PDB file of C-alpha atoms in Angstrom:
ATOM      1  CA  MET E   1    -145.869 -69.844 -66.110  1.00 93.00           C
ATOM      2  CA  LEU E   2    -143.850 -66.532 -65.764  1.00 95.00           C
ATOM      3  CA  TRP E   3    -146.480 -64.266 -67.251  1.00 93.00           C
ATOM      4  CA  SER E   4    -149.351 -65.553 -65.060  1.00 94.00           C
ATOM      5  CA  THR E   5    -147.392 -65.165 -61.820  1.00 96.00           C
ATOM      6  CA  LEU E   6    -145.042 -62.266 -62.551  1.00 96.00           C
ATOM      7  CA  ALA E   7    -147.421 -59.437 -61.327  1.00 95.00           C
ATOM      8  CA  PHE E   8    -147.864 -61.359 -58.093  1.00 96.00           C
ATOM      9  CA  TYR E   9    -144.115 -61.701 -57.524  1.00 97.00           C
ATOM     10  CA  LEU E  10    -143.294 -58.154 -58.435  1.00 97.00           C
ATOM     11  CA  ALA E  11    -145.888 -56.951 -55.914  1.00 96.00           C
ATOM     12  CA  ASP E  12    -144.621 -59.404 -53.186  1.00 96.00           C
ATOM     13  CA  GLN E  13    -140.960 -58.967 -53.723  1.00 96.00           C
ATOM     14  CA  PHE E  14    -140.589 -55.349 -54.885  1.00 96.00           C
ATOM     15  CA  GLY E  15    -143.842 -53.661 -54.158  1.00 96.00           C
ATOM     16  CA  LEU E  16    -144.345 -53.097 -57.924  1.00 95.00           C
ATOM     17  CA  GLY E  17    -147.657 -53.278 -59.712  1.00 90.00           C
ATOM     18  CA  SER E  18    -149.005 -54.936 -62.782  1.00 88.00           C
ATOM     19  CA  THR E  19    -147.938 -51.961 -64.939  1.00 93.00           C
ATOM     20  CA  VAL E  20    -144.282 -52.967 -64.431  1.00 94.00           C
ATOM     21  CA  ALA E  21    -145.117 -56.628 -65.270  1.00 92.00           C
ATOM     22  CA  GLY E  22    -146.700 -55.364 -68.484  1.00 92.00           C
ATOM     23  CA  LEU E  23    -143.789 -53.103 -69.352  1.00 94.00           C
ATOM     24  CA  MET E  24    -141.507 -56.229 -68.823  1.00 94.00           C
ATOM     25  CA  GLY E  25    -143.580 -57.887 -71.615  1.00 91.00           C
ATOM     26  CA  LEU E  26    -141.858 -55.374 -73.920  1.00 93.00           C
ATOM     27  CA  LEU E  27    -138.673 -57.508 -73.538  1.00 93.00           C
ATOM     28  CA  GLY E  28    -140.543 -59.846 -75.902  1.00 86.00           C
ATOM     29  CA  ILE E  29    -139.126 -57.789 -78.764  1.00 90.00           C
ATOM     30  CA  THR E  30    -136.063 -59.926 -78.378  1.00 89.00           C
ATOM     31  CA  GLY E  31    -137.816 -62.922 -79.868  1.00 85.00           C
ATOM     32  CA  VAL E  32    -139.231 -60.789 -82.672  1.00 89.00           C
ATOM     33  CA  LEU E  33    -135.720 -59.559 -83.480  1.00 93.00           C
ATOM     34  CA  PHE E  34    -134.163 -62.933 -83.357  1.00 93.00           C
ATOM     35  CA  ALA E  35    -136.968 -64.823 -85.316  1.00 92.00           C
ATOM     36  CA  PRO E  36    -135.295 -64.475 -88.752  1.00 93.00           C
ATOM     37  CA  TYR E  37    -131.991 -65.822 -87.447  1.00 95.00           C
ATOM     38  CA  ILE E  38    -133.649 -68.685 -85.708  1.00 94.00           C
ATOM     39  CA  GLY E  39    -135.654 -69.514 -88.878  1.00 92.00           C
ATOM     40  CA  ARG E  40    -132.377 -69.617 -90.980  1.00 94.00           C
ATOM     41  CA  LEU E  41    -130.766 -71.725 -88.307  1.00 95.00           C
ATOM     42  CA  VAL E  42    -133.711 -74.096 -88.331  1.00 92.00           C
ATOM     43  CA  ASP E  43    -133.260 -74.387 -92.178  1.00 91.00           C
ATOM     44  CA  ARG E  44    -129.515 -74.906 -91.983  1.00 94.00           C
ATOM     45  CA  THR E  45    -129.469 -77.424 -89.138  1.00 90.00           C
ATOM     46  CA  SER E  46    -132.679 -79.174 -88.046  1.00 85.00           C
ATOM     47  CA  PRO E  47    -135.758 -78.265 -86.010  1.00 88.00           C
ATOM     48  CA  ARG E  48    -134.762 -80.988 -83.685  1.00 88.00           C
ATOM     49  CA  ARG E  49    -131.500 -79.269 -82.753  1.00 92.00           C
ATOM     50  CA  THR E  50    -133.073 -75.880 -82.425  1.00 94.00           C
ATOM     51  CA  VAL E  51    -135.988 -77.272 -80.221  1.00 94.00           C
ATOM     52  CA  GLY E  52    -133.188 -78.591 -77.968  1.00 95.00           C
ATOM     53  CA  MET E  53    -131.694 -74.928 -77.930  1.00 96.00           C
ATOM     54  CA  GLY E  54    -135.035 -73.649 -77.018  1.00 96.00           C
ATOM     55  CA  ILE E  55    -135.329 -76.043 -74.052  1.00 97.00           C
ATOM     56  CA  THR E  56    -131.820 -75.007 -73.019  1.00 97.00           C
ATOM     57  CA  PHE E  57    -132.667 -71.271 -73.066  1.00 97.00           C
ATOM     58  CA  SER E  58    -135.890 -71.988 -71.124  1.00 97.00           C
ATOM     59  CA  VAL E  59    -134.006 -73.979 -68.454  1.00 97.00           C
ATOM     60  CA  LEU E  60    -131.440 -71.166 -68.163  1.00 98.00           C
ATOM     61  CA  ALA E  61    -134.338 -68.679 -67.867  1.00 97.00           C
ATOM     62  CA  PHE E  62    -135.870 -70.399 -64.877  1.00 96.00           C
ATOM     63  CA  VAL E  63    -132.555 -70.935 -63.313  1.00 97.00           C
ATOM     64  CA  ALA E  64    -132.173 -67.215 -63.589  1.00 97.00           C
ATOM     65  CA  PHE E  65    -135.584 -66.590 -62.177  1.00 97.00           C
ATOM     66  CA  TRP E  66    -134.890 -68.811 -59.183  1.00 96.00           C
ATOM     67  CA  ALA E  67    -131.332 -67.864 -58.500  1.00 97.00           C
ATOM     68  CA  LEU E  68    -131.304 -64.240 -59.489  1.00 97.00           C
ATOM     69  CA  GLY E  69    -135.038 -63.396 -59.335  1.00 94.00           C
ATOM     70  CA  HIS E  70    -134.618 -61.391 -56.168  1.00 95.00           C
ATOM     71  CA  TRP E  71    -133.154 -58.583 -58.411  1.00 96.00           C
ATOM     72  CA  VAL E  72    -135.107 -56.849 -61.084  1.00 95.00           C
ATOM     73  CA  MET E  73    -132.036 -57.356 -63.458  1.00 96.00           C
ATOM     74  CA  GLY E  74    -132.179 -61.052 -62.766  1.00 97.00           C
ATOM     75  CA  LEU E  75    -135.831 -61.114 -63.822  1.00 97.00           C
ATOM     76  CA  ILE E  76    -134.929 -59.138 -66.981  1.00 96.00           C
ATOM     77  CA  VAL E  77    -132.160 -61.649 -67.946  1.00 97.00           C
ATOM     78  CA  GLY E  78    -134.544 -64.521 -67.271  1.00 97.00           C
ATOM     79  CA  ILE E  79    -137.314 -62.965 -69.422  1.00 97.00           C
ATOM     80  CA  VAL E  80    -134.900 -62.375 -72.378  1.00 97.00           C
ATOM     81  CA  LEU E  81    -133.685 -66.026 -72.131  1.00 97.00           C
ATOM     82  CA  LEU E  82    -137.374 -67.319 -71.791  1.00 97.00           C
ATOM     83  CA  ASP E  83    -138.362 -65.331 -74.805  1.00 96.00           C
ATOM     84  CA  LEU E  84    -135.485 -66.594 -76.908  1.00 96.00           C
ATOM     85  CA  GLY E  85    -136.383 -70.258 -75.708  1.00 96.00           C
ATOM     86  CA  THR E  86    -140.000 -69.768 -76.633  1.00 95.00           C
ATOM     87  CA  GLN E  87    -139.105 -68.419 -80.073  1.00 95.00           C
ATOM     88  CA  PHE E  88    -136.725 -71.225 -80.783  1.00 96.00           C
ATOM     89  CA  GLY E  89    -139.481 -73.664 -79.890  1.00 94.00           C
ATOM     90  CA  GLN E  90    -142.218 -71.880 -81.879  1.00 93.00           C
ATOM     91  CA  VAL E  91    -140.157 -71.462 -85.137  1.00 93.00           C
ATOM     92  CA  SER E  92    -138.742 -74.999 -84.881  1.00 92.00           C
ATOM     93  CA  ASN E  93    -142.095 -76.751 -84.218  1.00 90.00           C
ATOM     94  CA  GLN E  94    -143.799 -74.626 -86.935  1.00 90.00           C
ATOM     95  CA  ALA E  95    -141.176 -75.976 -89.416  1.00 89.00           C
ATOM     96  CA  ILE E  96    -141.923 -79.525 -88.279  1.00 87.00           C
ATOM     97  CA  VAL E  97    -145.740 -79.018 -88.566  1.00 88.00           C
ATOM     98  CA  GLN E  98    -145.386 -77.378 -91.952  1.00 85.00           C
ATOM     99  CA  SER E  99    -143.165 -80.307 -93.322  1.00 84.00           C
ATOM    100  CA  LEU E 100    -145.688 -82.943 -92.378  1.00 84.00           C
ATOM    101  CA  SER E 101    -148.006 -82.474 -95.288  1.00 81.00           C
ATOM    102  CA  ARG E 102    -148.566 -79.770 -97.934  1.00 79.00           C
ATOM    103  CA  THR E 103    -152.322 -80.793 -98.255  1.00 85.00           C
ATOM    104  CA  SER E 104    -153.184 -80.688 -94.594  1.00 86.00           C
ATOM    105  CA  GLY E 105    -150.946 -77.849 -93.363  1.00 81.00           C
ATOM    106  CA  SER E 106    -153.872 -75.858 -92.056  1.00 86.00           C
ATOM    107  CA  ARG E 107    -155.174 -78.744 -90.081  1.00 90.00           C
ATOM    108  CA  ASN E 108    -151.833 -79.574 -88.726  1.00 89.00           C
ATOM    109  CA  ASN E 109    -151.239 -75.911 -87.724  1.00 89.00           C
ATOM    110  CA  SER E 110    -154.602 -75.784 -86.007  1.00 92.00           C
ATOM    111  CA  VAL E 111    -153.762 -78.923 -83.936  1.00 93.00           C
ATOM    112  CA  PHE E 112    -150.396 -77.384 -83.145  1.00 91.00           C
ATOM    113  CA  MET E 113    -151.836 -74.057 -82.022  1.00 93.00           C
ATOM    114  CA  PHE E 114    -154.537 -75.821 -79.988  1.00 96.00           C
ATOM    115  CA  SER E 115    -151.891 -77.859 -78.240  1.00 93.00           C
ATOM    116  CA  TYR E 116    -149.705 -74.764 -77.746  1.00 92.00           C
ATOM    117  CA  PHE E 117    -152.421 -72.821 -76.087  1.00 95.00           C
ATOM    118  CA  MET E 118    -153.547 -75.870 -73.991  1.00 96.00           C
ATOM    119  CA  GLY E 119    -149.945 -76.142 -72.718  1.00 93.00           C
ATOM    120  CA  GLY E 120    -150.101 -72.387 -71.823  1.00 94.00           C
ATOM    121  CA  ALA E 121    -153.442 -72.827 -69.995  1.00 96.00           C
ATOM    122  CA  LEU E 122    -152.034 -75.731 -68.079  1.00 96.00           C
ATOM    123  CA  GLY E 123    -148.944 -73.890 -67.250  1.00 96.00           C
ATOM    124  CA  THR E 124    -151.038 -70.949 -66.072  1.00 97.00           C
ATOM    125  CA  PHE E 125    -153.197 -73.299 -63.782  1.00 97.00           C
ATOM    126  CA  PHE E 126    -150.246 -75.060 -62.219  1.00 98.00           C
ATOM    127  CA  ALA E 127    -148.149 -71.801 -61.821  1.00 97.00           C
ATOM    128  CA  THR E 128    -150.967 -70.021 -60.099  1.00 97.00           C
ATOM    129  CA  TRP E 129    -151.605 -73.025 -57.903  1.00 98.00           C
ATOM    130  CA  ALA E 130    -147.803 -73.298 -56.966  1.00 98.00           C
ATOM    131  CA  TRP E 131    -147.760 -69.542 -56.288  1.00 98.00           C
ATOM    132  CA  GLY E 132    -150.575 -69.782 -53.889  1.00 97.00           C
ATOM    133  CA  ARG E 133    -149.045 -72.706 -51.997  1.00 98.00           C
ATOM    134  CA  PHE E 134    -145.201 -72.181 -52.288  1.00 98.00           C
ATOM    135  CA  GLY E 135    -144.582 -68.769 -53.815  1.00 97.00           C
ATOM    136  CA  TRP E 136    -141.915 -68.077 -56.337  1.00 97.00           C
ATOM    137  CA  ASN E 137    -139.955 -71.204 -55.533  1.00 96.00           C
ATOM    138  CA  GLY E 138    -143.087 -73.238 -56.227  1.00 97.00           C
ATOM    139  CA  VAL E 139    -143.560 -71.511 -59.598  1.00 97.00           C
ATOM    140  CA  CYS E 140    -139.945 -72.263 -60.569  1.00 97.00           C
ATOM    141  CA  ALA E 141    -140.277 -75.943 -59.370  1.00 97.00           C
ATOM    142  CA  VAL E 142    -143.462 -76.435 -61.473  1.00 97.00           C
ATOM    143  CA  ALA E 143    -141.595 -74.929 -64.440  1.00 97.00           C
ATOM    144  CA  ALA E 144    -138.732 -77.442 -63.828  1.00 96.00           C
ATOM    145  CA  VAL E 145    -141.280 -80.259 -64.016  1.00 96.00           C
ATOM    146  CA  PHE E 146    -142.656 -79.032 -67.314  1.00 96.00           C
ATOM    147  CA  LEU E 147    -139.137 -78.593 -68.673  1.00 96.00           C
ATOM    148  CA  ILE E 148    -138.107 -82.065 -67.707  1.00 96.00           C
ATOM    149  CA  VAL E 149    -141.256 -83.468 -69.458  1.00 95.00           C
ATOM    150  CA  SER E 150    -140.390 -81.460 -72.523  1.00 94.00           C
ATOM    151  CA  LEU E 151    -136.851 -82.675 -72.341  1.00 94.00           C
ATOM    152  CA  VAL E 152    -137.818 -86.256 -72.049  1.00 95.00           C
ATOM    153  CA  GLY E 153    -140.230 -85.807 -75.019  1.00 92.00           C
ATOM    154  CA  HIS E 154    -137.391 -84.267 -76.920  1.00 91.00           C
ATOM    155  CA  LEU E 155    -135.099 -87.220 -76.284  1.00 91.00           C
ATOM    156  CA  VAL E 156    -137.774 -89.854 -77.069  1.00 92.00           C
ATOM    157  CA  TRP E 157    -139.374 -88.569 -80.135  1.00 83.00           C
ATOM    158  CA  ARG E 158    -137.620 -87.917 -83.461  1.00 76.00           C
ATOM    159  CA  GLU E 159    -138.119 -85.614 -86.392  1.00 69.00           C
ATOM    160  CA  PRO E 160    -140.510 -86.813 -89.158  1.00 64.00           C
ATOM    161  CA  ARG E 161    -138.637 -88.659 -91.891  1.00 64.00           C
ATOM    162  CA  LYS E 162    -139.579 -86.038 -94.516  1.00 61.00           C
ATOM    163  CA  LEU E 163    -137.944 -83.254 -92.415  1.00 60.00           C
ATOM    164  CA  SER E 164    -134.890 -85.290 -91.603  1.00 54.00           C
ATOM    165  CA  ALA E 165    -134.353 -85.985 -95.400  1.00 53.00           C
ATOM    166  CA  ARG E 166    -134.883 -82.284 -96.246  1.00 55.00           C
ATOM    167  CA  VAL E 167    -132.421 -81.079 -93.716  1.00 53.00           C
ATOM    168  CA  SER E 168    -129.765 -83.757 -94.568  1.00 53.00           C
ATOM    169  CA  GLY E 169    -129.857 -82.557 -98.173  1.00 52.00           C
ATOM    170  CA  THR E 170    -131.503 -85.698 -99.753  1.00 47.00           C
ATOM    171  CA  HIS E 171    -134.629 -83.741-100.532  1.00 46.00           C
ATOM    172  CA  ARG E 172    -134.580 -80.028-101.656  1.00 43.00           C
ATOM    173  CA  PRO E 173    -137.553 -77.736-100.588  1.00 48.00           C
ATOM    174  CA  GLN E 174    -139.396 -76.223-103.489  1.00 43.00           C
TER     175      GLN E 174
END
């Protein structure tokens, strides 16, 4: 949702162009730098816990966008938090997908990536719709709805049994 509307917001709020929005994408290095640590945390605890952490970072990001987004530094803080939240979710969900089956890992990953990109497309659609009707506050409100849906899903669905057993130590990965 952020990336599909950031250029609009930067132009509207600060008179800045899409080049600045693209440069802000370089903040994505945060996720790259933290990915190994997140992976180790997933292995030590559980993907369920780290998915929850990802949701928390994403919520904090959109709170920052909404409350502090009228300053460029507020946007930067939000982007770093959002990138960390996305990375936590991506690494954790990949661990879950890979644990489901050794023989159908490629198919499971294909379904995961398809779902991931469909979520991104839906987010882009609703974010640009919200921008056109309600501006930045609308984008943040739509993000809140998506985050609430993800939180409800996180609270309702549990980890696959195989993964729970691996993390709790009853089954050692090979």
